[in-house]
């Protein structure tokens, strides 16, 4: 869910390009000239293949989208959608007027900005450093190691966090106690929630994030480096004038994608790290929707919150994409 | 600075260059070590005695190897049941998703497939508009799939992005092959089976991996949709085991351990974490060479 919107924009852009290419090569369209029923008769098997997918998209993507109308109702499971009372914008008004809204917005933005400013540069730095390693065997070992956490589940990540940081017998607390005599309550105190969340993200995704930058770096012409070396450029100058410009487009694209999905913090990671003691700094839109809707059963209210988040998300992605294209960046693909 | 740079042409370079190289090499090695350290500690801890875990702060080799934690886990069986369930869910779900996705992607990759743009736009629209957690939950309860694996497999069966990657790969296959097969009298189905599928192994392998990892690691889905303990996946059990000290289960109530007796201790938590991670780590070496390629297919080509 988190990444689908970004991907969608990427696909919209590429399909537009393909369309333009398609227009140029008119001769390819020869098959479209025959009437539809004739084409259908000849290739009915293709339609059979595509049918389950179409049904899937209608039932599991479009029907739930229609269900969003319960945000404007006082939905009761006993009365159903048809029988429930309409309340207009009441749930939205309650949400914006309630005290939770400010907290959710603050927390969501705080976590997003933290990821944007602190986590975002890390894969780039690591990729640049890995790129300096000329010994391929060593490079491979390092890469293999740093990719692994990406494939580990968030529950295991939480479990590791818990086993290392918990107050009674976590490693870190044992060390702190040996040195200072007292312990730190990392897991249920408010000031530690965000740093730990960030640390988890950095540990889990930095290595894997390097792949795309390393791919961009692999595309750089070696002759450029050789020419620069002849001109007397050192390591630093080569990086500044060749390597960084080479991955600039990739960096900007990734940055745009992140800015576009600023309200998406994901549920799992936050949910796992959340407890009643740190709720005031850890509750974000995603976890709030789950709690209001599924745990407490206020379906309509939770749907309203979800719909608000979803629509803001869509608008953000489309806007950022437009800005990117206007400013001459090739865009998001 | 510039005056000295011509000297760098020597094979080993200047001292400062070598120092910087050394720093870069050791920093990267440090990153790899930091990534692995938590795993190594947990593995070591899972074989240690409870006493040692409480007395010593940090170690990578326990002074006394103890299998107690694993014995306990195998005897009580919660996480073993979870792993069985997860394996079943992952296998069935991945196979089904891959079949549905390739079937759907192939016609869309054919030039001149009538209705292609309509279907593609329909798919892309779903990626832009919000579905929402609650409407989805209502739908699944409405059709009676609550507490069933159907709720975890079918609603996510076609990942639009992965489907489009497969479609792009099909599109890139050479048209001459297809034409040759057609002239030899092959039907659309036969071309799909005998030409398109065998040639798409790299991309299908990567997407299969991503789908399988997704299933294995999914926590939120099972947490929302599964209710009966005997259907719980490994991740749900692991979460329970790790959370027991806090004494709460997924819905915030107290956990009744029943047959499992007293709440697990540190070594058992570690062993449970190791056991849940092992299946993924066993797959990793085999697919590592594929996934880098898969990521490229996904991110660079779009």
XYZ file of C-alpha atoms in Angstrom:
635
model
C 0.000 0.000 0.000
C 2.725 2.376 1.007
C 4.649 2.278 -2.200
C 1.844 1.641 -4.661
C 1.080 5.291 -5.239
C 4.633 6.138 -6.106
C 4.778 3.149 -8.376
C 1.532 4.172 -10.006
C 2.936 7.549 -10.932
C 6.023 5.868 -12.309
C 3.854 3.624 -14.417
C 1.589 6.426 -15.610
C 4.673 8.264 -16.818
C 6.232 5.318 -18.581
C 2.947 4.345 -20.191
C 2.638 7.882 -21.505
C 6.067 7.539 -23.033
C 5.200 4.220 -24.547
C 2.069 5.790 -25.965
C 4.144 8.459 -27.663
C 6.478 5.829 -29.040
C 3.494 3.838 -30.125
C 2.116 6.766 -32.060
C 5.317 7.064 -34.019
C 5.311 3.462 -35.146
C 1.885 3.359 -36.736
C 2.609 0.198 -38.663
C 2.519 -1.871 -35.469
C -1.183 -1.243 -35.069
C -2.127 -3.431 -38.014
C -3.869 -5.951 -35.804
C -6.224 -3.326 -34.435
C -7.862 -2.801 -37.778
C -9.942 -5.958 -37.681
C -13.341 -5.702 -35.959
C -13.451 -6.471 -32.265
C -15.698 -9.549 -32.439
C -13.396 -11.100 -35.002
C -10.364 -10.405 -32.824
C -12.210 -11.779 -29.815
C -13.137 -14.959 -31.644
C -9.563 -15.522 -32.735
C -7.972 -14.705 -29.339
C -10.711 -15.647 -26.868
C -8.115 -17.494 -24.792
C -6.414 -14.172 -23.978
C -9.689 -12.846 -22.621
C -10.126 -15.972 -20.533
C -6.662 -15.405 -19.099
C -7.370 -11.810 -18.195
C -10.815 -12.488 -16.703
C -9.809 -13.605 -13.188
C -7.656 -10.508 -12.881
C -10.464 -8.202 -13.943
C -12.823 -9.808 -11.451
C -10.123 -9.465 -8.806
C -9.673 -5.758 -9.445
C -13.390 -5.072 -9.398
C -14.116 -7.052 -6.246
C -11.039 -6.220 -4.170
C -10.118 -2.783 -5.385
C -13.249 -1.037 -6.646
C -15.865 -2.438 -4.278
C -13.865 -1.411 -1.158
C -13.452 2.005 -2.732
C -17.239 2.296 -2.849
C -17.421 1.175 0.766
C -15.671 4.426 1.629
C -19.091 6.086 1.543
C -19.693 4.841 5.056
C -17.465 7.748 6.095
C -20.612 9.856 5.523
C -22.873 7.514 7.463
C -23.352 6.285 10.967
C -22.634 2.784 9.840
C -24.056 -0.008 11.886
C -23.166 -3.585 10.963
C -26.712 -4.682 11.737
C -28.368 -2.188 9.411
C -25.811 -2.485 6.588
C -24.803 0.256 4.203
C -28.270 0.628 2.737
C -29.986 0.953 6.107
C -27.537 3.151 7.990
C -28.247 6.830 8.620
C -26.499 9.514 6.610
C -24.636 12.095 8.647
C -22.828 14.101 5.989
C -19.451 15.525 6.993
C -19.953 14.954 10.698
C -17.114 12.433 11.149
C -14.678 14.643 9.266
C -15.689 17.649 11.363
C -15.316 15.676 14.575
C -11.926 14.456 13.459
C -10.545 17.873 12.550
C -12.032 19.508 15.649
C -10.950 16.749 18.037
C -7.695 16.917 19.947
C -6.330 13.771 18.293
C -5.882 15.453 14.918
C -3.058 17.751 16.027
C -1.285 14.879 17.747
C -1.583 12.577 14.739
C -0.394 15.218 12.308
C 2.556 16.145 14.530
C 3.621 12.547 15.035
C 3.206 11.560 11.402
C 5.138 14.569 10.148
C 7.814 14.198 12.815
C 8.457 10.581 11.840
C 8.365 11.369 8.115
C 10.743 14.308 8.380
C 13.063 12.310 10.574
C 13.203 9.641 7.894
C 13.614 12.266 5.201
C 16.484 14.214 6.733
C 18.358 11.588 8.703
C 17.636 8.241 7.072
C 17.424 9.348 3.459
C 21.116 10.315 2.933
C 22.437 7.111 4.504
C 22.027 4.709 1.559
C 23.613 7.344 -0.691
C 26.636 7.703 1.567
C 27.023 3.951 1.915
C 26.688 3.481 -1.839
C 29.379 6.093 -2.471
C 31.691 4.363 -0.005
C 30.992 0.916 -1.434
C 31.736 2.334 -4.845
C 35.225 3.247 -3.667
C 35.983 -0.371 -2.780
C 37.874 -1.893 -5.652
C 38.299 -5.342 -4.139
C 35.282 -7.209 -5.500
C 35.282 -10.090 -3.056
C 35.298 -7.769 -0.060
C 32.632 -5.586 -1.620
C 30.394 -8.603 -2.210
C 30.717 -9.781 1.372
C 29.798 -6.350 2.714
C 26.852 -6.070 0.343
C 25.547 -9.526 1.193
C 25.653 -8.658 4.877
C 23.951 -5.297 4.673
C 21.132 -6.524 2.412
C 19.983 -9.248 4.821
C 17.931 -7.133 7.263
C 15.613 -6.030 4.471
C 14.297 -9.598 4.282
C 13.747 -9.920 8.011
C 10.231 -9.394 9.286
C 9.407 -6.357 11.384
C 8.345 -8.656 14.200
C 11.852 -10.083 14.294
C 13.247 -6.552 14.173
C 11.066 -5.677 17.137
C 12.119 -8.847 18.874
C 15.802 -7.954 18.397
C 15.106 -4.440 19.622
C 13.357 -5.787 22.667
C 16.038 -8.321 23.522
C 18.789 -5.729 23.194
C 17.120 -2.715 24.806
C 14.705 -3.957 27.468
C 15.210 -2.634 30.955
C 15.646 -5.793 32.997
C 18.135 -7.841 30.950
C 18.827 -6.116 27.627
C 22.495 -5.925 26.611
C 22.593 -2.160 26.420
C 20.984 -1.717 29.795
C 23.352 -4.226 31.354
C 26.252 -2.198 29.999
C 24.738 1.098 31.150
C 24.132 -0.329 34.572
C 27.692 -1.571 34.840
C 28.952 1.919 34.053
C 26.493 4.267 35.731
C 24.537 2.122 38.133
C 21.067 2.838 36.812
C 19.067 1.768 33.762
C 17.226 3.560 30.950
C 13.687 2.653 30.033
C 14.115 2.701 26.254
C 10.994 0.874 25.180
C 8.217 2.627 27.017
C 9.487 6.146 27.512
C 8.430 8.930 25.179
C 11.744 10.573 24.270
C 13.248 7.279 23.082
C 10.416 6.217 20.781
C 11.431 8.165 17.687
C 15.195 7.551 17.919
C 14.567 3.815 18.235
C 12.168 3.858 15.305
C 14.792 5.673 13.239
C 17.497 3.258 14.323
C 15.383 0.304 13.226
C 14.782 1.872 9.826
C 18.453 2.684 9.375
C 19.520 -0.816 10.366
C 16.905 -2.538 8.218
C 16.885 -0.505 5.028
C 20.191 1.352 4.591
C 21.970 -1.546 2.921
C 19.127 -2.476 0.642
C 18.629 1.167 -0.288
C 22.110 1.246 -1.777
C 21.132 -1.103 -4.622
C 19.477 1.538 -6.730
C 22.341 4.020 -6.264
C 24.945 1.367 -6.975
C 23.053 0.554 -10.172
C 23.229 4.210 -11.174
C 26.935 4.282 -10.294
C 27.637 1.159 -12.346
C 26.373 3.048 -15.370
C 29.039 5.748 -15.131
C 31.541 5.670 -17.969
C 34.942 4.563 -16.648
C 36.640 6.773 -19.239
C 35.339 9.814 -17.378
C 37.311 8.774 -14.317
C 40.401 8.049 -16.367
C 40.189 11.414 -18.091
C 39.747 13.137 -14.749
C 42.723 11.293 -13.333
C 44.885 12.401 -16.240
C 43.755 15.951 -15.514
C 44.976 15.459 -11.961
C 41.685 15.038 -10.113
C 41.907 13.381 -6.715
C 39.420 11.029 -5.111
C 37.403 13.889 -3.672
C 37.226 15.856 -6.933
C 36.275 12.772 -8.910
C 33.438 12.104 -6.502
C 32.284 15.701 -6.555
C 32.415 16.239 -10.317
C 31.686 12.798 -11.774
C 30.097 10.427 -9.280
C 27.605 12.768 -7.647
C 26.321 14.304 -10.895
C 25.914 10.756 -12.215
C 23.512 9.775 -9.457
C 21.870 13.194 -9.092
C 18.813 12.187 -11.097
C 18.320 9.039 -9.025
C 18.689 10.979 -5.778
C 16.164 13.588 -6.837
C 13.698 10.951 -7.982
C 13.928 9.089 -4.697
C 13.577 12.344 -2.774
C 10.444 13.281 -4.707
C 8.919 9.886 -4.029
C 9.523 10.298 -0.316
C 8.103 13.794 -0.167
C 5.054 12.615 -2.091
C 4.214 9.965 0.459
C 4.864 12.017 3.555
C 1.706 10.898 5.360
C 2.597 7.239 4.855
C 4.493 6.016 7.824
C 3.383 2.411 7.528
C 1.600 0.577 10.309
C 3.608 -2.454 11.262
C 6.825 -0.951 12.538
C 5.119 1.740 14.598
C 2.404 -0.568 15.808
C 4.940 -3.079 17.089
C 6.936 -0.465 18.969
C 3.875 1.244 20.359
C 2.529 0.838 23.873
C 0.185 2.731 26.126
C 3.052 4.687 27.676
C 4.418 6.179 24.466
C 1.114 6.580 22.653
C 1.186 10.383 22.673
C 4.307 10.401 20.499
C 3.721 7.193 18.560
C 0.141 7.375 17.310
C 0.035 8.101 13.565
C -2.820 8.108 11.051
C -2.349 4.465 10.108
C -2.321 3.074 13.639
C -5.181 5.389 14.618
C -7.410 4.051 11.829
C -6.743 0.513 13.014
C -7.521 1.330 16.621
C -10.635 3.371 15.996
C -12.043 1.045 13.382
C -11.060 -2.504 14.084
C -10.378 -2.492 17.815
C -13.078 -0.064 18.877
C -15.573 -0.634 16.106
C -16.199 2.986 15.048
C -16.178 2.006 11.395
C -17.492 5.251 9.984
C -15.145 7.501 11.915
C -12.101 5.365 11.058
C -13.092 5.278 7.403
C -13.328 9.064 7.400
C -9.811 9.309 8.827
C -8.502 6.779 6.323
C -10.202 8.548 3.440
C -8.713 11.881 4.498
C -5.241 10.355 4.626
C -5.679 8.560 1.322
C -6.893 11.611 -0.544
C -4.185 13.866 0.846
C -1.691 11.172 -0.167
C -2.978 10.990 -3.728
C -2.974 14.771 -4.079
C 0.568 14.950 -2.687
C 1.910 12.343 -5.080
C 0.314 13.952 -8.107
C 1.426 17.451 -7.094
C 4.996 16.477 -6.387
C 5.122 14.596 -9.652
C 3.891 17.640 -11.525
C 6.421 19.921 -9.836
C 9.178 17.474 -10.691
C 8.215 17.467 -14.330
C 7.874 21.247 -14.488
C 11.315 21.722 -12.994
C 12.788 19.714 -15.827
C 13.539 16.520 -13.955
C 12.812 13.553 -16.122
C 10.336 12.549 -13.460
C 9.525 9.533 -11.457
C 10.524 6.436 -13.230
C 46.954 20.465 -3.491
C 47.126 20.608 -7.240
C 50.898 20.729 -7.280
C 51.202 17.329 -5.669
C 48.537 15.427 -7.482
C 50.737 14.351 -10.384
C 52.590 12.144 -7.935
C 49.498 9.966 -7.494
C 50.314 8.003 -10.599
C 52.357 5.557 -8.545
C 50.606 2.211 -8.067
C 50.015 2.568 -4.361
C 49.450 6.304 -4.349
C 50.238 8.790 -1.621
C 50.119 7.894 2.031
C 47.010 10.005 2.683
C 45.198 8.273 -0.184
C 46.044 4.909 1.279
C 44.854 6.035 4.699
C 41.537 7.208 3.238
C 41.177 3.900 1.388
C 41.846 2.077 4.614
C 39.220 4.141 6.441
C 36.640 3.472 3.729
C 37.339 -0.271 3.759
C 37.097 -0.532 7.511
C 33.996 1.645 7.692
C 32.177 -0.595 5.209
C 33.311 -3.649 7.125
C 32.026 -2.027 10.306
C 28.623 -1.469 8.670
C 28.454 -5.152 7.757
C 29.448 -6.102 11.293
C 26.852 -3.822 12.891
C 24.224 -5.353 10.654
C 25.159 -8.871 11.683
C 25.919 -8.287 15.354
C 22.321 -8.432 16.647
C 21.793 -11.735 14.819
C 25.009 -13.228 16.116
C 24.183 -12.157 19.654
C 20.692 -13.653 19.464
C 21.977 -16.923 18.019
C 24.651 -17.130 20.729
C 22.119 -16.211 23.391
C 19.654 -18.837 22.271
C 22.257 -21.509 23.035
C 23.289 -20.014 26.348
C 21.995 -20.835 29.785
C 19.582 -18.438 31.393
C 22.074 -17.781 34.173
C 24.775 -16.661 31.778
C 22.356 -14.370 29.936
C 21.547 -12.582 33.155
C 25.110 -12.401 34.456
C 27.118 -11.544 31.373
C 26.304 -8.394 29.439
C 27.429 -9.340 25.983
C 28.968 -12.391 24.388
C 29.155 -14.057 21.022
C 30.197 -17.489 22.298
C 28.358 -18.880 25.322
C 30.632 -20.497 27.881
C 28.283 -23.463 28.091
C 26.159 -24.687 25.179
C 22.625 -25.418 26.223
C 19.806 -26.708 24.030
C 17.174 -26.055 26.688
C 15.489 -23.202 24.873
C 15.070 -25.234 21.700
C 13.884 -28.263 23.637
C 11.253 -26.157 25.310
C 10.126 -24.655 22.018
C 9.866 -27.998 20.269
C 8.056 -29.518 23.232
C 5.488 -26.758 23.595
C 5.097 -26.478 19.861
C 3.534 -23.019 19.543
C 6.131 -21.599 17.213
C 6.514 -24.892 15.340
C 2.803 -24.802 14.590
C 3.228 -21.195 13.517
C 6.051 -22.110 11.156
C 3.993 -24.911 9.631
C 1.118 -22.502 9.099
C 3.415 -19.856 7.672
C 5.025 -22.340 5.294
C 1.621 -23.489 4.096
C 0.338 -19.951 3.695
C 3.501 -18.794 1.939
C 3.585 -21.710 -0.502
C -0.072 -21.708 -1.443
C -0.318 -17.932 -1.514
C 2.795 -17.415 -3.601
C 1.872 -20.056 -6.173
C -1.616 -18.665 -6.514
C -0.437 -15.076 -6.803
C 2.143 -15.942 -9.419
C -0.369 -17.857 -11.535
C -2.902 -15.051 -11.379
C -0.316 -12.365 -12.072
C 1.325 -14.053 -15.054
C -2.046 -14.971 -16.565
C -3.188 -11.389 -16.207
C 0.060 -9.854 -17.392
C 0.492 -11.889 -20.559
C -2.518 -10.685 -22.597
C -1.733 -7.120 -21.562
C 1.744 -7.492 -23.018
C 0.441 -8.526 -26.443
C 0.530 -5.905 -29.124
C -2.896 -5.239 -30.483
C -4.737 -6.885 -27.564
C -8.107 -5.202 -27.771
C -9.163 -3.489 -24.572
C -5.599 -3.377 -23.267
C -5.604 0.337 -22.445
C -8.948 0.126 -20.716
C -7.745 -2.684 -18.444
C -4.393 -1.042 -17.782
C -6.011 2.252 -16.833
C -8.343 0.391 -14.541
C -5.348 -1.153 -12.807
C -3.373 2.071 -12.546
C -6.374 3.929 -11.122
C -6.506 1.473 -8.229
C -2.918 2.334 -7.397
C -3.695 6.039 -7.103
C -6.946 5.914 -5.167
C -7.157 4.893 -1.532
C -8.769 1.571 -0.704
C -8.589 1.956 3.039
C -8.181 -0.537 5.805
C -11.726 -0.423 7.146
C -13.596 -0.882 3.838
C -11.359 -3.850 3.088
C -12.002 -5.290 6.524
C -15.748 -4.881 6.034
C -15.643 -6.564 2.653
C -13.708 -9.546 3.960
C -16.020 -9.975 6.917
C -18.963 -9.492 4.581
C -17.976 -12.410 2.372
C -17.252 -14.564 5.393
C -13.486 -14.905 5.035
C -12.694 -13.664 8.533
C -10.388 -16.105 10.343
C -9.535 -17.874 7.095
C -6.367 -17.928 5.032
C -8.461 -16.784 2.085
C -8.483 -13.329 3.660
C -4.691 -13.241 3.564
C -4.109 -14.599 0.071
C -6.843 -13.541 -2.326
C -7.355 -9.849 -1.484
C -3.687 -9.166 -2.225
C -3.369 -11.694 -5.029
C -2.384 -9.281 -7.768
C 0.164 -6.678 -6.853
C -0.334 -4.130 -9.601
C 3.292 -3.026 -9.598
C 4.708 -6.551 -9.806
C 2.166 -7.430 -12.454
C 3.348 -4.509 -14.568
C 6.983 -5.553 -14.166
C 6.092 -9.014 -15.491
C 4.099 -7.451 -18.291
C 7.050 -5.290 -19.281
C 9.292 -8.305 -19.377
C 6.857 -10.197 -21.622
C 6.742 -7.144 -23.846
C 10.495 -7.180 -24.193
C 10.562 -10.708 -25.580
C 11.397 -10.845 -29.232
C 8.464 -10.660 -31.584
C 10.162 -12.910 -34.108
C 9.975 -15.876 -31.749
C 6.289 -15.342 -31.279
C 5.696 -14.975 -35.002
C 7.696 -18.111 -35.708
C 5.610 -20.058 -33.197
C 2.434 -18.666 -34.715
C 3.484 -19.718 -38.207
C 4.176 -23.180 -36.834
C 0.543 -23.213 -35.792
C 0.869 -22.544 -32.057
C -2.167 -21.117 -30.288
C -2.015 -18.136 -27.944
C -2.017 -20.493 -24.979
C 0.812 -22.540 -26.398
C 2.891 -19.455 -27.140
C 2.357 -18.336 -23.561
C 3.324 -21.728 -22.132
C 6.171 -22.668 -24.439
C 7.671 -19.324 -25.448
C 6.854 -16.563 -22.991
C 7.042 -18.439 -19.667
C 10.373 -20.256 -20.157
C 12.026 -17.055 -21.320
C 10.807 -15.077 -18.310
C 12.433 -17.161 -15.586
C 14.644 -14.347 -14.197
C 11.814 -11.905 -13.635
C 9.431 -14.595 -12.400
C 12.063 -15.779 -9.914
C 12.524 -12.282 -8.495
C 8.820 -11.592 -8.183
C 8.243 -15.021 -6.624
C 10.892 -14.210 -4.053
C 9.393 -10.834 -3.205
C 5.919 -12.344 -2.925
C 7.109 -15.206 -0.732
C 9.080 -12.914 1.565
C 6.013 -10.718 1.806
C 3.879 -13.646 2.902
C 6.388 -14.972 5.367
C 6.960 -11.603 6.998
C 3.368 -10.406 7.014
C 2.289 -9.609 10.538
C -0.455 -7.062 10.201
C -2.691 -9.124 7.895
C -2.759 -12.234 10.089
C -3.184 -10.036 13.148
C -6.291 -8.396 11.724
C -7.906 -11.366 10.050
C -6.952 -14.442 12.054
C -8.729 -15.241 15.245
C -8.187 -18.870 16.195
C -4.785 -19.698 17.680
C -4.349 -22.865 15.650
C -4.234 -20.779 12.470
C -1.691 -18.306 13.807
C 1.440 -17.714 11.753
C 5.012 -17.768 13.028
C 5.164 -13.983 13.255
C 2.078 -13.858 15.482
C 3.490 -16.487 17.828
C 6.846 -14.763 17.913
C 5.199 -11.498 18.831
C 3.311 -13.261 21.608
C 6.433 -14.893 22.952
C 8.389 -11.654 22.952
C 5.525 -9.690 24.495
C 4.743 -12.123 27.287
C 6.834 -10.301 29.837
C 4.575 -7.369 29.338
C 1.776 -9.885 29.734
C -0.346 -8.698 26.826
C -1.542 -10.376 23.670
C -2.414 -8.881 20.316
C -5.707 -7.357 21.442
C -4.280 -6.074 24.699
C -5.673 -8.753 26.990
C -3.628 -11.061 29.166
C -2.173 -14.087 27.455
C -3.322 -17.449 28.653
C -0.351 -19.710 28.052
C -2.331 -22.837 28.877
C -0.260 -25.879 28.067
C 2.819 -23.786 27.513
C 3.176 -23.154 31.219
C 5.182 -20.276 32.595
C 6.009 -17.274 30.407
C 9.104 -17.850 28.278
C 12.409 -16.586 29.487
C 15.157 -14.712 27.685
C 16.818 -17.690 25.995
C 13.470 -18.937 24.725
C 12.630 -15.575 23.237
C 15.961 -15.619 21.462
C 15.478 -19.157 20.200
C 12.001 -18.272 18.918
C 13.422 -15.285 17.055
C 16.126 -17.464 15.512
C 13.661 -20.161 14.440
C 11.357 -17.623 12.784
C 14.244 -16.088 10.863
C 15.943 -19.272 9.706
C 13.601 -20.162 6.810
C 14.150 -16.764 5.186
C 17.899 -16.919 5.726
C 18.014 -20.367 4.129
C 16.388 -19.039 0.981
C 18.608 -15.975 0.892
C 21.835 -17.412 -0.621
C 19.913 -19.046 -3.466
C 18.022 -15.974 -4.492
C 20.535 -13.288 -3.700
C 21.833 -13.136 -7.246
C 18.283 -12.859 -8.539
C 16.933 -10.160 -6.312
C 19.496 -7.542 -7.204
C 18.392 -8.040 -10.778
C 14.761 -7.978 -9.698
C 15.212 -4.665 -7.964
C 16.802 -3.245 -11.095
C 13.900 -4.441 -13.181
C 11.588 -2.752 -10.747
C 13.306 0.492 -10.038
C 15.507 1.471 -12.922
C 13.298 0.435 -15.795
C 10.179 1.518 -13.909
